[in-house]
Amino acid sequence: MKHVRWPAAALAAALAASLLVAAPAPVSAAEGRYAADIRRTEYGIPHISAKDHGGLGYGYGYAFAQDNVCVMASWVLTLRGERSRHFGAEAMSDDAIDPVSNLASDVYYKSVEASGVLRRVLARPAPYGPGADLRALVDGYVAGFNRYLSDTGVDRLPDPACRGKEWVGPITATDVWMNLLDLGRLGSGSSFKEAIAASGQAAEGDGGEPDRPQKPQKPQKGVPAKTAAPPGSNAFALGREATRDGHGMLLADPHFPWNGSRRFYQVHLTIPGVLDVSGGSLYGTPVVQIGHNATLAWTHTVSHAQRFTLYRLKLVPGQRTTYLVDGRPEPMGRQEVTVTVRDAGGAVNPVTTTLYTSRYGPVLAMDWTEKTAVALADANVANLRFADEWLAMGAARDVAALRRAQETYQGMPFVYTLATDAGGTAYFADASVVPHVTDEQAERCRAQDDPEMLILDGSTSACLWGRDADAIEPGVFGPAAQPRLIRADYVTNANASPWLTNPEAPLTGYPRVYGDTRTERDLRTRVGLDMVARRLSGGDGLGAPGFTLDTLQRTATGKRNLSAELLRADLRALCRAKPVMTASDGAKVDVRRACATLASWDGRARLGSRGAILWREFFMGLNGPRRRPDGEVVPPKSWWKVPFDPAQPLTTPRGLDIANPVVESALADAARFFTAGGLPLTLTPGQAQRYGDVPVPGCTEGEGCFDRIRTGGPLSEAGRYPDVNTGSSFMMAVELTPAGPRTRTVLTYSLSANAASPHHADQTELFSRGGWVTERFTEAEIRAYPHLTTTSLRSASPPA
């Protein structure tokens, strides 16, 4: 693999995409006539067909607005930096993954707008900028969304969350492109909103860290509450050797937020002879991110690779906004951002903030001293290529064509790709955008030891990102460096590094910036690999070896809890030896009833699994920090009996060290919490966790649950967790047969965020019962639905 050093001037130009230029004018949808048909089948799932990409977008935008107009209207305010004007500066934003104050959010998004980065990307030809089909799709989507809004009227919207609100109005193509740009930055720049927004304050020496509220404020009506849970996912891509009938099969199980703009919308998009793709599409994006066509299926999981590096800047003595590179001073760029803010009395006033930038990217309000500052270099700062890549993947006929699409656009922002085709080829790749930092460079340039972030020396151009000859852009690794694996049996991932994608063929030799090897795997990864191994051997009790569509569904939703499988036998031994245990505060607790409950528990996280919640509270106690008698909080010592062994990564660590005092105190604390509050020790997931009025099965990934969920906080004294806010979201099991795809899906939080919609919780109730939707993909299947509804849309005049 050939590595090419990137000249400093070129690197500076590419990385400083967020520096000052004139603010772009809004991009309007192109003029044209649109036509589309929207047919809806079970659970309101829309099947949209048109003769061209513009018409397809038109139908999609209209259908999406029918179901989720309020979420989109709120998110558009965020992307425009206008939340403070309508809801005040201190309220929390509607970002479901990383909510911040409205003021910090507005300053960040106004700075992105003013940087001109979007205008520059849109001015580039494909594949660097969007292709003609994607542009037509976006323009049509905007026109369709606005057509629904015009036809219905803001005062007559069916969703009371935004009916008649002054902040609801037409969207522009700029809004959709900004949404895509922000999606690309999800694992990088968008995570630093507060640190970017507060850089001016830090430059003046007024604090080096942005303020973050200790508690999220109550969100505005119709705006989702805060969740700190980052996205995750599970995936199996099964080849011909792993399936009973030799067909390619795929399991998609993304774990994205259950509220807000990062939810999936289920849709089927068809242009006869050109595109026929069905799957999950993130809100406000007119392409399918996870899906299938007649002969190919693919999904994604969040990659462990770095998306950015930080650069430690060496400041000129006495000058907090001038830094040195190769001994020469460079002044930071200044960016003035004005946000309109509504105060408590309703008055509206402008607030201007100064931000600072460097050759690497924005300077952050963190660790800014008289001597040093920190800048963010974001590999996805100007990336829209992934949208064309998804469009091309949807039209690909097999894994080979999917690979060509990925090598053409090289735009996947933060995800692995797992795919299979009708020929039974299973494929894994980290084809995502990754900063070109070799292992040697990382060691030579490391400015600070940080296990979570790569902080490089910004005082020398020798630490600029490199370039591969096969990379589409300077500063990122090309396809030859990416971890990839093609198999006839299977590939899988549950957000671990690529190392054990298939334990029979461990992936090694890739740069460490892509992830580690020979390190401990989390329990969710281990249980997923064990699920595949047991199905291939027939040792899971589901019949003869090999996957069928039915056993794939049953495997994926088995609600296994690996921590219980690994630890419960040792806990029973402790229970027999010590019926009375010592709590963390020294109190004695009779644990016999708790022990009996855990002994009789089925070891699963089904709705009616009696004891599953007691186990969770015990397990969380094992992993929580401990407070010493002097008040100091310290992390617990490892309670595993057998430590991790890189030679046995699938079976270690294991067992419970019952001599470790934390084991005894964790069980005593959990038992006392239940009995003191009058809660039944047999409390079930169906009783403790809900989404609205619907009970939700499942448990946490920390416990070793595959189809995991997360809630917004701890178990209350009433025996309820806050509502589920993250977890299995759009589940899809596909078998690619010679006669066409056989697909089962379930959209866990349902199609519509509108509480008044019949499709607000219908699939949630289905998910609660363990059910799936049999997808209708072919014309015959769609037309056979007895309650089929069709909306035919035609634009009578060029769209505004």
mmCIF file with all atom_site columns, N, CA, C and O in Angstrom, residues 59-77:
data_model
loop_
_atom_site.group_PDB
_atom_site.id
_atom_site.type_symbol
_atom_site.label_atom_id
_atom_site.label_alt_id
_atom_site.label_comp_id
_atom_site.label_asym_id
_atom_site.label_entity_id
_atom_site.label_seq_id
_atom_site.pdbx_PDB_ins_code
_atom_site.Cartn_x
_atom_site.Cartn_y
_atom_site.Cartn_z
_atom_site.occupancy
_atom_site.B_iso_or_equiv
_atom_site.pdbx_formal_charge
_atom_site.auth_seq_id
_atom_site.auth_comp_id
_atom_site.auth_asym_id
_atom_site.auth_atom_id
_atom_site.pdbx_PDB_model_num
ATOM 1  N N  . GLY A 1 59 ? -42.891 11.859 -3.635 1.00 0.00 ? 59 GLY A N  1
ATOM 2  C CA . GLY A 1 59 ? -43.772 10.957 -2.902 1.00 0.00 ? 59 GLY A CA 1
ATOM 3  C C  . GLY A 1 59 ? -43.266 10.654 -1.507 1.00 0.00 ? 59 GLY A C  1
ATOM 4  O O  . GLY A 1 59 ? -44.049 10.587 -0.541 1.00 0.00 ? 59 GLY A O  1
ATOM 5  N N  . TYR A 1 60 ? -41.944 10.485 -1.386 1.00 0.00 ? 60 TYR A N  1
ATOM 6  C CA . TYR A 1 60 ? -41.375 10.164 -0.076 1.00 0.00 ? 60 TYR A CA 1
ATOM 7  C C  . TYR A 1 60 ? -41.549 11.337 0.884  1.00 0.00 ? 60 TYR A C  1
ATOM 8  O O  . TYR A 1 60 ? -41.966 11.174 2.036  1.00 0.00 ? 60 TYR A O  1
ATOM 9  N N  . GLY A 1 61 ? -41.238 12.544 0.432  1.00 0.00 ? 61 GLY A N  1
ATOM 10 C CA . GLY A 1 61 ? -41.375 13.710 1.303  1.00 0.00 ? 61 GLY A CA 1
ATOM 11 C C  . GLY A 1 61 ? -42.798 13.905 1.779  1.00 0.00 ? 61 GLY A C  1
ATOM 12 O O  . GLY A 1 61 ? -43.050 14.254 2.945  1.00 0.00 ? 61 GLY A O  1
ATOM 13 N N  . TYR A 1 62 ? -43.755 13.667 0.892  1.00 0.00 ? 62 TYR A N  1
ATOM 14 C CA . TYR A 1 62 ? -45.165 13.809 1.252  1.00 0.00 ? 62 TYR A CA 1
ATOM 15 C C  . TYR A 1 62 ? -45.567 12.755 2.282  1.00 0.00 ? 62 TYR A C  1
ATOM 16 O O  . TYR A 1 62 ? -46.198 13.068 3.298  1.00 0.00 ? 62 TYR A O  1
ATOM 17 N N  . ALA A 1 63 ? -45.190 11.486 2.034  1.00 0.00 ? 63 ALA A N  1
ATOM 18 C CA . ALA A 1 63 ? -45.546 10.406 2.958  1.00 0.00 ? 63 ALA A CA 1
ATOM 19 C C  . ALA A 1 63 ? -44.916 10.617 4.325  1.00 0.00 ? 63 ALA A C  1
ATOM 20 O O  . ALA A 1 63 ? -45.574 10.426 5.362  1.00 0.00 ? 63 ALA A O  1
ATOM 21 N N  . PHE A 1 64 ? -43.660 11.030 4.334  1.00 0.00 ? 64 PHE A N  1
ATOM 22 C CA . PHE A 1 64 ? -42.987 11.241 5.618  1.00 0.00 ? 64 PHE A CA 1
ATOM 23 C C  . PHE A 1 64 ? -43.657 12.370 6.393  1.00 0.00 ? 64 PHE A C  1
ATOM 24 O O  . PHE A 1 64 ? -43.841 12.277 7.611  1.00 0.00 ? 64 PHE A O  1
ATOM 25 N N  . ALA A 1 65 ? -44.031 13.443 5.699  1.00 0.00 ? 65 ALA A N  1
ATOM 26 C CA . ALA A 1 65 ? -44.696 14.558 6.372  1.00 0.00 ? 65 ALA A CA 1
ATOM 27 C C  . ALA A 1 65 ? -46.037 14.119 6.955  1.00 0.00 ? 65 ALA A C  1
ATOM 28 O O  . ALA A 1 65 ? -46.428 14.582 8.041  1.00 0.00 ? 65 ALA A O  1
ATOM 29 N N  . GLN A 1 66 ? -46.738 13.242 6.274  1.00 0.00 ? 66 GLN A N  1
ATOM 30 C CA . GLN A 1 66 ? -48.001 12.742 6.815  1.00 0.00 ? 66 GLN A CA 1
ATOM 31 C C  . GLN A 1 66 ? -47.818 12.125 8.193  1.00 0.00 ? 66 GLN A C  1
ATOM 32 O O  . GLN A 1 66 ? -48.683 12.246 9.067  1.00 0.00 ? 66 GLN A O  1
ATOM 33 N N  . ASP A 1 67 ? -46.698 11.457 8.401  1.00 0.00 ? 67 ASP A N  1
ATOM 34 C CA . ASP A 1 67 ? -46.464 10.719 9.640  1.00 0.00 ? 67 ASP A CA 1
ATOM 35 C C  . ASP A 1 67 ? -45.651 11.478 10.679 1.00 0.00 ? 67 ASP A C  1
ATOM 36 O O  . ASP A 1 67 ? -45.816 11.250 11.879 1.00 0.00 ? 67 ASP A O  1
ATOM 37 N N  . ASN A 1 68 ? -44.756 12.368 10.259 1.00 0.00 ? 68 ASN A N  1
ATOM 38 C CA . ASN A 1 68 ? -43.781 12.923 11.200 1.00 0.00 ? 68 ASN A CA 1
ATOM 39 C C  . ASN A 1 68 ? -43.460 14.395 10.948 1.00 0.00 ? 68 ASN A C  1
ATOM 40 O O  . ASN A 1 68 ? -42.329 14.836 11.139 1.00 0.00 ? 68 ASN A O  1
ATOM 41 N N  . VAL A 1 69 ? -44.488 15.163 10.572 1.00 0.00 ? 69 VAL A N  1
ATOM 42 C CA . VAL A 1 69 ? -44.250 16.561 10.228 1.00 0.00 ? 69 VAL A CA 1
ATOM 43 C C  . VAL A 1 69 ? -43.677 17.347 11.404 1.00 0.00 ? 69 VAL A C  1
ATOM 44 O O  . VAL A 1 69 ? -42.814 18.209 11.236 1.00 0.00 ? 69 VAL A O  1
ATOM 45 N N  . CYS A 1 70 ? -44.109 17.062 12.632 1.00 0.00 ? 70 CYS A N  1
ATOM 46 C CA . CYS A 1 70 ? -43.667 17.859 13.780 1.00 0.00 ? 70 CYS A CA 1
ATOM 47 C C  . CYS A 1 70 ? -42.203 17.608 14.136 1.00 0.00 ? 70 CYS A C  1
ATOM 48 O O  . CYS A 1 70 ? -41.477 18.536 14.498 1.00 0.00 ? 70 CYS A O  1
ATOM 49 N N  . VAL A 1 71 ? -41.784 16.348 14.049 1.00 0.00 ? 71 VAL A N  1
ATOM 50 C CA . VAL A 1 71 ? -40.380 16.044 14.339 1.00 0.00 ? 71 VAL A CA 1
ATOM 51 C C  . VAL A 1 71 ? -39.482 16.765 13.341 1.00 0.00 ? 71 VAL A C  1
ATOM 52 O O  . VAL A 1 71 ? -38.469 17.365 13.702 1.00 0.00 ? 71 VAL A O  1
ATOM 53 N N  . MET A 1 72 ? -39.871 16.721 12.074 1.00 0.00 ? 72 MET A N  1
ATOM 54 C CA . MET A 1 72 ? -39.059 17.381 11.049 1.00 0.00 ? 72 MET A CA 1
ATOM 55 C C  . MET A 1 72 ? -39.054 18.891 11.237 1.00 0.00 ? 72 MET A C  1
ATOM 56 O O  . MET A 1 72 ? -38.015 19.543 11.110 1.00 0.00 ? 72 MET A O  1
ATOM 57 N N  . ALA A 1 73 ? -40.209 19.465 11.554 1.00 0.00 ? 73 ALA A N  1
ATOM 58 C CA . ALA A 1 73 ? -40.281 20.913 11.740 1.00 0.00 ? 73 ALA A CA 1
ATOM 59 C C  . ALA A 1 73 ? -39.388 21.362 12.890 1.00 0.00 ? 73 ALA A C  1
ATOM 60 O O  . ALA A 1 73 ? -38.697 22.384 12.814 1.00 0.00 ? 73 ALA A O  1
ATOM 61 N N  . SER A 1 74 ? -39.382 20.594 13.974 1.00 0.00 ? 74 SER A N  1
ATOM 62 C CA . SER A 1 74 ? -38.527 20.925 15.110 1.00 0.00 ? 74 SER A CA 1
ATOM 63 C C  . SER A 1 74 ? -37.054 20.779 14.746 1.00 0.00 ? 74 SER A C  1
ATOM 64 O O  . SER A 1 74 ? -36.224 21.627 15.095 1.00 0.00 ? 74 SER A O  1
ATOM 65 N N  . TRP A 1 75 ? -36.722 19.713 14.034 1.00 0.00 ? 75 TRP A N  1
ATOM 66 C CA . TRP A 1 75 ? -35.318 19.463 13.681 1.00 0.00 ? 75 TRP A CA 1
ATOM 67 C C  . TRP A 1 75 ? -34.790 20.514 12.702 1.00 0.00 ? 75 TRP A C  1
ATOM 68 O O  . TRP A 1 75 ? -33.627 20.903 12.768 1.00 0.00 ? 75 TRP A O  1
ATOM 69 N N  . VAL A 1 76 ? -35.649 21.003 11.828 1.00 0.00 ? 76 VAL A N  1
ATOM 70 C CA . VAL A 1 76 ? -35.240 22.064 10.912 1.00 0.00 ? 76 VAL A CA 1
ATOM 71 C C  . VAL A 1 76 ? -34.850 23.318 11.686 1.00 0.00 ? 76 VAL A C  1
ATOM 72 O O  . VAL A 1 76 ? -33.874 24.006 11.355 1.00 0.00 ? 76 VAL A O  1
ATOM 73 N N  . LEU A 1 77 ? -35.594 23.648 12.748 1.00 0.00 ? 77 LEU A N  1
ATOM 74 C CA . LEU A 1 77 ? -35.200 24.778 13.597 1.00 0.00 ? 77 LEU A CA 1
ATOM 75 C C  . LEU A 1 77 ? -33.795 24.568 14.156 1.00 0.00 ? 77 LEU A C  1
ATOM 76 O O  . LEU A 1 77 ? -32.996 25.505 14.237 1.00 0.00 ? 77 LEU A O  1
#
